PDB file of C-alpha atoms in Angstrom:
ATOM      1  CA  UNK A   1     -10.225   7.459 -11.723  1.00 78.00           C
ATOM      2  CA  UNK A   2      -6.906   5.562 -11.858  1.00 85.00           C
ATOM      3  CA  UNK A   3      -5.859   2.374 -12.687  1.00 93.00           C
ATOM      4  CA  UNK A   4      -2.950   0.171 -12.335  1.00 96.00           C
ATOM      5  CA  UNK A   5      -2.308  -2.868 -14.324  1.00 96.00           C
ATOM      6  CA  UNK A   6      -0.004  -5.566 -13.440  1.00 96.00           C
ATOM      7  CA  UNK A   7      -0.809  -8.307 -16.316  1.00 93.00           C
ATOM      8  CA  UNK A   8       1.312 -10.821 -15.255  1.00 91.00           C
ATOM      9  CA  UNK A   9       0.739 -13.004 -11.740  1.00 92.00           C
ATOM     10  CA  UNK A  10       3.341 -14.696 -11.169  1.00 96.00           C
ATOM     11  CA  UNK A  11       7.246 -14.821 -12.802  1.00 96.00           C
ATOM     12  CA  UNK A  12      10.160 -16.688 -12.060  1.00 97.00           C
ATOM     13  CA  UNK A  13      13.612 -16.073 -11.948  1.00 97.00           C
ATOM     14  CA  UNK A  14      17.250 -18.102 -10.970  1.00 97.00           C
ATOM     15  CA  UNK A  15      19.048 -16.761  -8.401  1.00 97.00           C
ATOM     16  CA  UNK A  16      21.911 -13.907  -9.869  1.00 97.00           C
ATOM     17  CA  UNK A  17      19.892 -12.809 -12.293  1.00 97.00           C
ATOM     18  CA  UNK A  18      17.835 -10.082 -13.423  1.00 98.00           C
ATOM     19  CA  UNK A  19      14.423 -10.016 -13.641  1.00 98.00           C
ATOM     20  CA  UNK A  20      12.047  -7.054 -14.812  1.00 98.00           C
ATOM     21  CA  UNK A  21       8.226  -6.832 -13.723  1.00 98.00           C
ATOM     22  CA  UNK A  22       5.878  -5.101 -15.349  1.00 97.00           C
ATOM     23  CA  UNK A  23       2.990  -2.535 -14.683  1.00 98.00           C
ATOM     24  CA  UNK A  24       1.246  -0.137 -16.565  1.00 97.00           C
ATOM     25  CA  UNK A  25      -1.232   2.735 -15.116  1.00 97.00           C
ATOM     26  CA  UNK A  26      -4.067   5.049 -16.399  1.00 95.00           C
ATOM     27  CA  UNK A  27      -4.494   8.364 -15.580  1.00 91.00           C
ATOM     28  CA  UNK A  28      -5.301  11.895 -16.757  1.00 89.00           C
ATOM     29  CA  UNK A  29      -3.128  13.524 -14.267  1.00 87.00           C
ATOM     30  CA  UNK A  30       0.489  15.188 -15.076  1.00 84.00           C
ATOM     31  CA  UNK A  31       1.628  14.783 -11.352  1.00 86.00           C
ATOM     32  CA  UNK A  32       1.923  11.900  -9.706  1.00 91.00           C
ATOM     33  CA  UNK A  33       3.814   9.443  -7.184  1.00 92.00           C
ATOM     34  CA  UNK A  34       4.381   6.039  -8.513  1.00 95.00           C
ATOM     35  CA  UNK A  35       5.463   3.043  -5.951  1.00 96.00           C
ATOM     36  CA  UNK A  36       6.894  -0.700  -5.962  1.00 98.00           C
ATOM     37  CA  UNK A  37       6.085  -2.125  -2.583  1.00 97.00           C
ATOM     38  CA  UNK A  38       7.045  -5.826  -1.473  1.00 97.00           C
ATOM     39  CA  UNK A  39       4.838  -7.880   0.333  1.00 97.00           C
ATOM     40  CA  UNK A  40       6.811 -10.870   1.659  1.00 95.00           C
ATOM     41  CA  UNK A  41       5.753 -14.055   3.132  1.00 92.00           C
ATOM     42  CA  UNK A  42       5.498 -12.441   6.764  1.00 92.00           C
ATOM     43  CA  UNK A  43       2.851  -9.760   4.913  1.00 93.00           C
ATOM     44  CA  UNK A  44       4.306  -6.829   6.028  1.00 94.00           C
ATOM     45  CA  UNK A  45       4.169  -4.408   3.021  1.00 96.00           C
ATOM     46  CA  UNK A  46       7.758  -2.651   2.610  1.00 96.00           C
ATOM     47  CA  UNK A  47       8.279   0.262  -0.137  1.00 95.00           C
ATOM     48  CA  UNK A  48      10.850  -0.747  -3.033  1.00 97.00           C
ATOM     49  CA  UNK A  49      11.235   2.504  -4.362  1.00 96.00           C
ATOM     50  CA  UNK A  50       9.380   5.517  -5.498  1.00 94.00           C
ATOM     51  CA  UNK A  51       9.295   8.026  -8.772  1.00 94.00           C
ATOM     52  CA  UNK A  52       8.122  11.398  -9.151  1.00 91.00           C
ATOM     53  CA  UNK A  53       6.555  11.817 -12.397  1.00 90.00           C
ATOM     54  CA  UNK A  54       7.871  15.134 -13.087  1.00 88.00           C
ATOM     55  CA  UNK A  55      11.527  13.623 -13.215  1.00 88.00           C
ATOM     56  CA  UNK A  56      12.992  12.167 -16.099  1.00 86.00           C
ATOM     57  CA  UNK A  57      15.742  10.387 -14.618  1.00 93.00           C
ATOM     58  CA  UNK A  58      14.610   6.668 -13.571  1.00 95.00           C
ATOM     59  CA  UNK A  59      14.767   6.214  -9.801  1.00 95.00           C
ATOM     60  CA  UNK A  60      17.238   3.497  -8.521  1.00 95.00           C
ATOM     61  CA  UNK A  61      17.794   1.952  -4.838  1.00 94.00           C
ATOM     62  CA  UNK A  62      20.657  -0.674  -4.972  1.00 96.00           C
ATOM     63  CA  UNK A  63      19.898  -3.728  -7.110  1.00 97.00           C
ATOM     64  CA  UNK A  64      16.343  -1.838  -7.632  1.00 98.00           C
ATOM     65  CA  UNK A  65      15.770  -0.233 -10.766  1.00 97.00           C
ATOM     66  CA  UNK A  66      12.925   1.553 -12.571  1.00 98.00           C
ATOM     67  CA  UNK A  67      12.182   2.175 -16.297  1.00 97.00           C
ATOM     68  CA  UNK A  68       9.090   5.284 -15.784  1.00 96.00           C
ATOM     69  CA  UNK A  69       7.892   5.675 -19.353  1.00 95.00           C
ATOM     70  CA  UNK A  70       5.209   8.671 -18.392  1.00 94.00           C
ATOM     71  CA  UNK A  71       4.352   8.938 -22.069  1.00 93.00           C
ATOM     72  CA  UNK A  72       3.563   4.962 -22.357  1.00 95.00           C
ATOM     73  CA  UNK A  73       2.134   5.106 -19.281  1.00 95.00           C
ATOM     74  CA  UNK A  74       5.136   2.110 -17.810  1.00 96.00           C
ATOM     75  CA  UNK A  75       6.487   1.364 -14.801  1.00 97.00           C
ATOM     76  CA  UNK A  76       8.482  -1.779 -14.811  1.00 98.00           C
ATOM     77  CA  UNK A  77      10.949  -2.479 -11.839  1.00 98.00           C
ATOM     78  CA  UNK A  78      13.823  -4.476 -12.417  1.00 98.00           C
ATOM     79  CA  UNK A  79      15.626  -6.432  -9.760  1.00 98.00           C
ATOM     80  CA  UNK A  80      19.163  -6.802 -10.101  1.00 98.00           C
ATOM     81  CA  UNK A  81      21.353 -10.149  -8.919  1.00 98.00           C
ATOM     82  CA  UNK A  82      18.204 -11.553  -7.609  1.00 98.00           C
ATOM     83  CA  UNK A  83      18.406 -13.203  -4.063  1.00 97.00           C
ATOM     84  CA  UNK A  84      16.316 -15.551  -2.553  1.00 97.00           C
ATOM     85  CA  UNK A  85      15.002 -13.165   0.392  1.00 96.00           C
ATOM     86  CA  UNK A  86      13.242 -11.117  -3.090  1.00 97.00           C
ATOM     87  CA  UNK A  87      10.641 -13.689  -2.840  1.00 97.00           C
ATOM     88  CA  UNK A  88       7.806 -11.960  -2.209  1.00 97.00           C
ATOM     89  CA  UNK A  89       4.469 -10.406  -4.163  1.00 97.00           C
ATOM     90  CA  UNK A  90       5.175  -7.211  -5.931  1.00 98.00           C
ATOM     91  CA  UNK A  91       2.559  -4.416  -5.889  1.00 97.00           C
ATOM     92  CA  UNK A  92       2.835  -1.278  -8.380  1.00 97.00           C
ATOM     93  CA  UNK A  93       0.712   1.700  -6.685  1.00 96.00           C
ATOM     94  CA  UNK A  94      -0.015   4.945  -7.839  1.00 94.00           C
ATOM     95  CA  UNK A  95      -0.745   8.195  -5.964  1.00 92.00           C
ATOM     96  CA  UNK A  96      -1.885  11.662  -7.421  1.00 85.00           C
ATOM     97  CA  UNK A  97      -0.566  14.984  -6.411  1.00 74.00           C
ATOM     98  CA  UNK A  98      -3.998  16.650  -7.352  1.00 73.00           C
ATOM     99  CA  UNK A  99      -6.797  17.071  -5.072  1.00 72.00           C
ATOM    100  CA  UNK A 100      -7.137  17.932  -0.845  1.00 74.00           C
ATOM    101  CA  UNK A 101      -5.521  13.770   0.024  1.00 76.00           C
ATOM    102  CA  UNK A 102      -3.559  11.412  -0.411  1.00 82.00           C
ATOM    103  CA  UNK A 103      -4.366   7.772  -1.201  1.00 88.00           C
ATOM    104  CA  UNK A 104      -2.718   5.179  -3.119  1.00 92.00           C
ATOM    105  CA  UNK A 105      -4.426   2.938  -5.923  1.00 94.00           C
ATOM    106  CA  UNK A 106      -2.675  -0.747  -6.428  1.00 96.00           C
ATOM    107  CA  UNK A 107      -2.320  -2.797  -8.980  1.00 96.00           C
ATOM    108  CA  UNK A 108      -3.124  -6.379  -8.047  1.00 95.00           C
ATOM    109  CA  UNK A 109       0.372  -7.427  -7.395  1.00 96.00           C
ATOM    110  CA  UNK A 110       2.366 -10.300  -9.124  1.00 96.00           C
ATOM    111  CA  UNK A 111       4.080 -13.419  -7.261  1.00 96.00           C
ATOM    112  CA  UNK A 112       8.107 -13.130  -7.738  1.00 97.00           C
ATOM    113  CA  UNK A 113       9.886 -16.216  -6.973  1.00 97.00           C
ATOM    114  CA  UNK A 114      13.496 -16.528  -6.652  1.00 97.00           C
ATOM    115  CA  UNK A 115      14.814 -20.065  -7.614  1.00 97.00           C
ATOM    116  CA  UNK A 116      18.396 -21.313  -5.841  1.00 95.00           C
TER     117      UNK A 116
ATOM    118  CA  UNK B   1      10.333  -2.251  10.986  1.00 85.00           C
ATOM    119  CA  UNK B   2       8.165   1.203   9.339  1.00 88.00           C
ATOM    120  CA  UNK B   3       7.554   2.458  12.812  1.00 94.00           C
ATOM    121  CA  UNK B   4       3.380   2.272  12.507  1.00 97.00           C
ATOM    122  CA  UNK B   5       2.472  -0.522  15.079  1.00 97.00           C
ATOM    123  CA  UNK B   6      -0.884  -2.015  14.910  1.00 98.00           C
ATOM    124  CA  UNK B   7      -2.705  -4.309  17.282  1.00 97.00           C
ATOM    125  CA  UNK B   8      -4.151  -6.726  17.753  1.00 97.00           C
ATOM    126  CA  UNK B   9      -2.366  -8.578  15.467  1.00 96.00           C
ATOM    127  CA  UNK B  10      -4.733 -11.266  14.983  1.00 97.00           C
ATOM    128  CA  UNK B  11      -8.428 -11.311  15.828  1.00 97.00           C
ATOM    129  CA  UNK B  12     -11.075 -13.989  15.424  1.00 97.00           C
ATOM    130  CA  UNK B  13     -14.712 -13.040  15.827  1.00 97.00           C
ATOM    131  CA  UNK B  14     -17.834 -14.535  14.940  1.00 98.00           C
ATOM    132  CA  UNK B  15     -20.500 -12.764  12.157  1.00 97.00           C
ATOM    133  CA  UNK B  16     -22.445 -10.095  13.532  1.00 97.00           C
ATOM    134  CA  UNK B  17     -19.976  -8.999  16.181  1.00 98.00           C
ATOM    135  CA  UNK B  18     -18.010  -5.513  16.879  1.00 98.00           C
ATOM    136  CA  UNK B  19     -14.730  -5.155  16.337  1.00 98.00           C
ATOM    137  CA  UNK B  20     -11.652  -2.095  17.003  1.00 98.00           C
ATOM    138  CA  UNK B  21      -8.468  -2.211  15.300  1.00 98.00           C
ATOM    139  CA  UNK B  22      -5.815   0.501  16.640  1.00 98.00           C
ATOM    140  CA  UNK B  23      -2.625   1.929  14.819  1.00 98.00           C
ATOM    141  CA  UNK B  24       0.080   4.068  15.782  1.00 98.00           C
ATOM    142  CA  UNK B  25       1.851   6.189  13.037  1.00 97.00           C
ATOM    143  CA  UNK B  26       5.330   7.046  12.642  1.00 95.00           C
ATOM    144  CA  UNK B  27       6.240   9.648  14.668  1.00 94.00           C
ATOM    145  CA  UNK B  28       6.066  13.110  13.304  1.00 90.00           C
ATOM    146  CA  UNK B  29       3.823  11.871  10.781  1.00 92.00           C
ATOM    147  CA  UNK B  30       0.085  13.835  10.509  1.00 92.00           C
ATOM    148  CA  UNK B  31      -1.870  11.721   8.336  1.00 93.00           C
ATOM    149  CA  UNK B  32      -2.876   8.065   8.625  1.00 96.00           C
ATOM    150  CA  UNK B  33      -4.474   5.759   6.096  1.00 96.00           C
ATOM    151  CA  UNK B  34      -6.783   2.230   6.421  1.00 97.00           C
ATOM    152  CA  UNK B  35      -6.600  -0.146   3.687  1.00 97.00           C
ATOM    153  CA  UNK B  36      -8.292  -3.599   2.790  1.00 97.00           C
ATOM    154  CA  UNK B  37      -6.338  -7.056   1.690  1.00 97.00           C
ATOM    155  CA  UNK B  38      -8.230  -8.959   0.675  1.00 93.00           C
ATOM    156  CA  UNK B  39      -8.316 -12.311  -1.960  1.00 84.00           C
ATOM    157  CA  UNK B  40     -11.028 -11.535  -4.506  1.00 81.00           C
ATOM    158  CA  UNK B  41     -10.227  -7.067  -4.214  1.00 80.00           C
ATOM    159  CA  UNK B  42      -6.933  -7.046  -3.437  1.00 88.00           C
ATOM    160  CA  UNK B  43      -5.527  -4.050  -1.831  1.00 93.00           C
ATOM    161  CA  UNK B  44      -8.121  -1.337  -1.424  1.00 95.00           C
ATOM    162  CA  UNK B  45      -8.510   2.163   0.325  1.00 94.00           C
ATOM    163  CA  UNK B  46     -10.559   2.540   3.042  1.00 96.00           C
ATOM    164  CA  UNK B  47      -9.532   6.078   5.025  1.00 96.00           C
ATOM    165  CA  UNK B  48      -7.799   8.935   4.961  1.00 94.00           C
ATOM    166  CA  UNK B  49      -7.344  11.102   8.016  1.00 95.00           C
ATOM    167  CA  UNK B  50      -5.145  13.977   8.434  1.00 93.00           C
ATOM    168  CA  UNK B  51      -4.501  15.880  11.802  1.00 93.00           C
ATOM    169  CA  UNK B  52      -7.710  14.364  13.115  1.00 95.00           C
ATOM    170  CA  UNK B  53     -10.135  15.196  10.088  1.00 94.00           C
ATOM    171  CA  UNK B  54     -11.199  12.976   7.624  1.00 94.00           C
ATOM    172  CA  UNK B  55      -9.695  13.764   4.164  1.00 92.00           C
ATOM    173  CA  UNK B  56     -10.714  10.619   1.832  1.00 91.00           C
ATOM    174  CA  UNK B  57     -12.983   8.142   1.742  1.00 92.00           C
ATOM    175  CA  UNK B  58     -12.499   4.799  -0.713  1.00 91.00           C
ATOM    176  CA  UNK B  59     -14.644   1.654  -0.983  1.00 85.00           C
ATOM    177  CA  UNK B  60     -15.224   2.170   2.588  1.00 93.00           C
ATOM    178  CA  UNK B  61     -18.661  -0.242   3.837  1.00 94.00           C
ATOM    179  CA  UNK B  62     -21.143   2.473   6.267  1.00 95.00           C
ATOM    180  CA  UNK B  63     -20.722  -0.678   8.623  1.00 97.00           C
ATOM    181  CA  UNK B  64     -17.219   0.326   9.260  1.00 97.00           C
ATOM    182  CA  UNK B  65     -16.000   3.765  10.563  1.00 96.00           C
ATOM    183  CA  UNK B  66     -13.027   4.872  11.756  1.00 97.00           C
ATOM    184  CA  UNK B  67     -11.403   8.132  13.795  1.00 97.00           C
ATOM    185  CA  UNK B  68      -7.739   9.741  14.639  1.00 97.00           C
ATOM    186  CA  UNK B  69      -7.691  10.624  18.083  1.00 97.00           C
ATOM    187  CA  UNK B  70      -5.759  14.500  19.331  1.00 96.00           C
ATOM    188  CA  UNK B  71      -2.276  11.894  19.857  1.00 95.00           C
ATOM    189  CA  UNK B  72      -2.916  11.016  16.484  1.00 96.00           C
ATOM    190  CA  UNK B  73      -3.559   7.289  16.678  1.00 97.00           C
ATOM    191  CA  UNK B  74      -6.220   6.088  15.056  1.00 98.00           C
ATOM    192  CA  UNK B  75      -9.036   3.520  15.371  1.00 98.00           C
ATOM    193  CA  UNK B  76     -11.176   0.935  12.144  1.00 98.00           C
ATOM    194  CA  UNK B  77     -14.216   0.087  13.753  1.00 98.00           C
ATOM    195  CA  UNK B  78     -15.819  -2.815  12.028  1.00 98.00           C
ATOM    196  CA  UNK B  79     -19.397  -3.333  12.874  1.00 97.00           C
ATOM    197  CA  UNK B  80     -22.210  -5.929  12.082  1.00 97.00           C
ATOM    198  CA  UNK B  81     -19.139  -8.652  10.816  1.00 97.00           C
ATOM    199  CA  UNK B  82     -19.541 -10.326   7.805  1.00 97.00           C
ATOM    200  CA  UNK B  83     -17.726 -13.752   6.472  1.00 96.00           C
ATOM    201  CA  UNK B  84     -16.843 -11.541   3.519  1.00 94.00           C
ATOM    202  CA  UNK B  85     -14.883  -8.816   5.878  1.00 96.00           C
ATOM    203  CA  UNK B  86     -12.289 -11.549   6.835  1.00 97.00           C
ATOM    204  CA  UNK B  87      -9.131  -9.621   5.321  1.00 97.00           C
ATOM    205  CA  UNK B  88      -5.861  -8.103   6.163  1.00 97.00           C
ATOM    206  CA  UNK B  89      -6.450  -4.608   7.785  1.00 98.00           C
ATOM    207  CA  UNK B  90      -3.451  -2.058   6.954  1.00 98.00           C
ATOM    208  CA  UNK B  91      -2.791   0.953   8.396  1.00 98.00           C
ATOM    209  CA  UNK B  92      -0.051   3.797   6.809  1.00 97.00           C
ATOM    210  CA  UNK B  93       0.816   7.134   8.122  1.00 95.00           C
ATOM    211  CA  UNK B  94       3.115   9.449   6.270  1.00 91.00           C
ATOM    212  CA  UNK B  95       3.907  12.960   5.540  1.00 86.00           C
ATOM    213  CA  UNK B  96       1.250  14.008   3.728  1.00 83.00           C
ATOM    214  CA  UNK B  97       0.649  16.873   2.995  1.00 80.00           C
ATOM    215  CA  UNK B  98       4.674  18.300   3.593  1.00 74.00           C
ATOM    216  CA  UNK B  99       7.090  16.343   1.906  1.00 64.00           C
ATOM    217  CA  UNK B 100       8.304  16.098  -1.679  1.00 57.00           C
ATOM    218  CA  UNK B 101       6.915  12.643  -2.492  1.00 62.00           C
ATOM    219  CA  UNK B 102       3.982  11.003  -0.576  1.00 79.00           C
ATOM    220  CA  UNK B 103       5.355   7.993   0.944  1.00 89.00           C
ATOM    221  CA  UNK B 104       3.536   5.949   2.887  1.00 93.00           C
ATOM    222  CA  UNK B 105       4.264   3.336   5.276  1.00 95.00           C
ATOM    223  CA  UNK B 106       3.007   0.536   6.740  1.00 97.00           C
ATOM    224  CA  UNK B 107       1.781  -1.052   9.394  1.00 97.00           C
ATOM    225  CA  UNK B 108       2.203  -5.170   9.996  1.00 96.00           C
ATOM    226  CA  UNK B 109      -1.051  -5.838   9.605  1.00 97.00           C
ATOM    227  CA  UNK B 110      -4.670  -7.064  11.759  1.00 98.00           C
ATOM    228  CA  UNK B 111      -5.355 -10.056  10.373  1.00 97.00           C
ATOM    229  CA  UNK B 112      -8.981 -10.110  11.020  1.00 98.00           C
ATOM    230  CA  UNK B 113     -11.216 -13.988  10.612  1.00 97.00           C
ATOM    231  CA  UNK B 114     -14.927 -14.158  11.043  1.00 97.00           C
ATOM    232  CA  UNK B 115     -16.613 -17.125  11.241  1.00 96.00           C
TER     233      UNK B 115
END
């Protein structure tokens, strides 16, 4: 079965800035989806951005970065000129390409706050 | 806004009742999914359904069931309420199985109390 660490529950970070949050996963798979999801305030749960495993290059979406280290089993997201609407709870999920579904496995999320 | 609607959008209920929470996915989209929020699990898998058939099964209680009708929406039914089932209800649809990279998006959310 899979796992999905996020060690650290809660960071902090100044408005402008940069701010990198970690997660780590298990898994015997070579294929697989990995996903950053928000979860603001309001609870609605709204993808960050998504990697396939099988490419090297490190997905990016704006001021949303990843760092996918498949052979370390990482993938930290890094927020870019941080703005206050990035407050929110950060989940890491994973999803296999093997088997006859589909389901994604979360990590259990850390609390970003954005400081003005 | 995703484009998977759920209702109700809040329900209160007391233990031992019956309860039905709907959700529409995306259009186009074949497969829907049911998840748990909860404080002490987190965010767990119920449900998988694709195209009406049931394709996964997670930590899923055998007091709650759930089914994808021919239009595709699909219904949690939560039976025989518990204090401990008071969560936040998801429901995702996506692509699944066409598609490059499984995406799944979500719904707003039943927020379900028991009391």
């Amino acid at each position: 079965a899979q796992t999905v660490t996020q060690s650290q529950p809660e960071m902090s970070v100044q408005e402008a800035e940069t701010v990198t949050l970690s997660c780590t996963y298990d898994t015997s798979e070579s294929n697989y989806y990995l996903f950053w999801y928000k979860q603001p305030p309001s609870r609605q749960m709204i993808l960050v951005i998504r990697q396939e495993a099988y490419k090297q290059q490190n997905a990016t979406e704006n001021r949303f970065s990843v760092n996918f280290q498949k052979a370390a089993k990482s993938f930290s997201l890094k927020i870019s000129d941080s703005q206050l609407g990035d407050t929110a709870m950060y989940f890491c999920a994973f999803n296999s390409l093997a088997g006859a579904n589909s389901k994604l496995t979360f990590g259990k999320g850390i609390t970003l706050s954005v400081r003005p | 806004d995703s484009g998977v609607t759920q209702t109700p959008k809040h329900l209160i209920t007391a233990t031992g009742q019956r309860v039905t929470l709907r959700c529409s996915p995306r259009s186009g989209d074949l497969s829907v999914y049911w998840y748990q929020q909860s404080l002490d699990q987190g965010l767990q898998f119920l449900i998988q359904y694709y195209n009406g058939e049931e394709r996964a099964k997670g930590n899923i209680l055998e007091r709650f069931s759930a089914q994808q009708f021919p239009d595709l929406h699909s219904e949690l039914n939560l039976s025989s309420l518990e204090l401990g089932d008071s969560a936040l209800y998801f429901c995702a649809s996506s692509t699944w199985p066409s598609g490059i990279a499984d995406t799944q998006y979500f719904g707003p959310g039943t927020r379900l109390t028991v009391l």
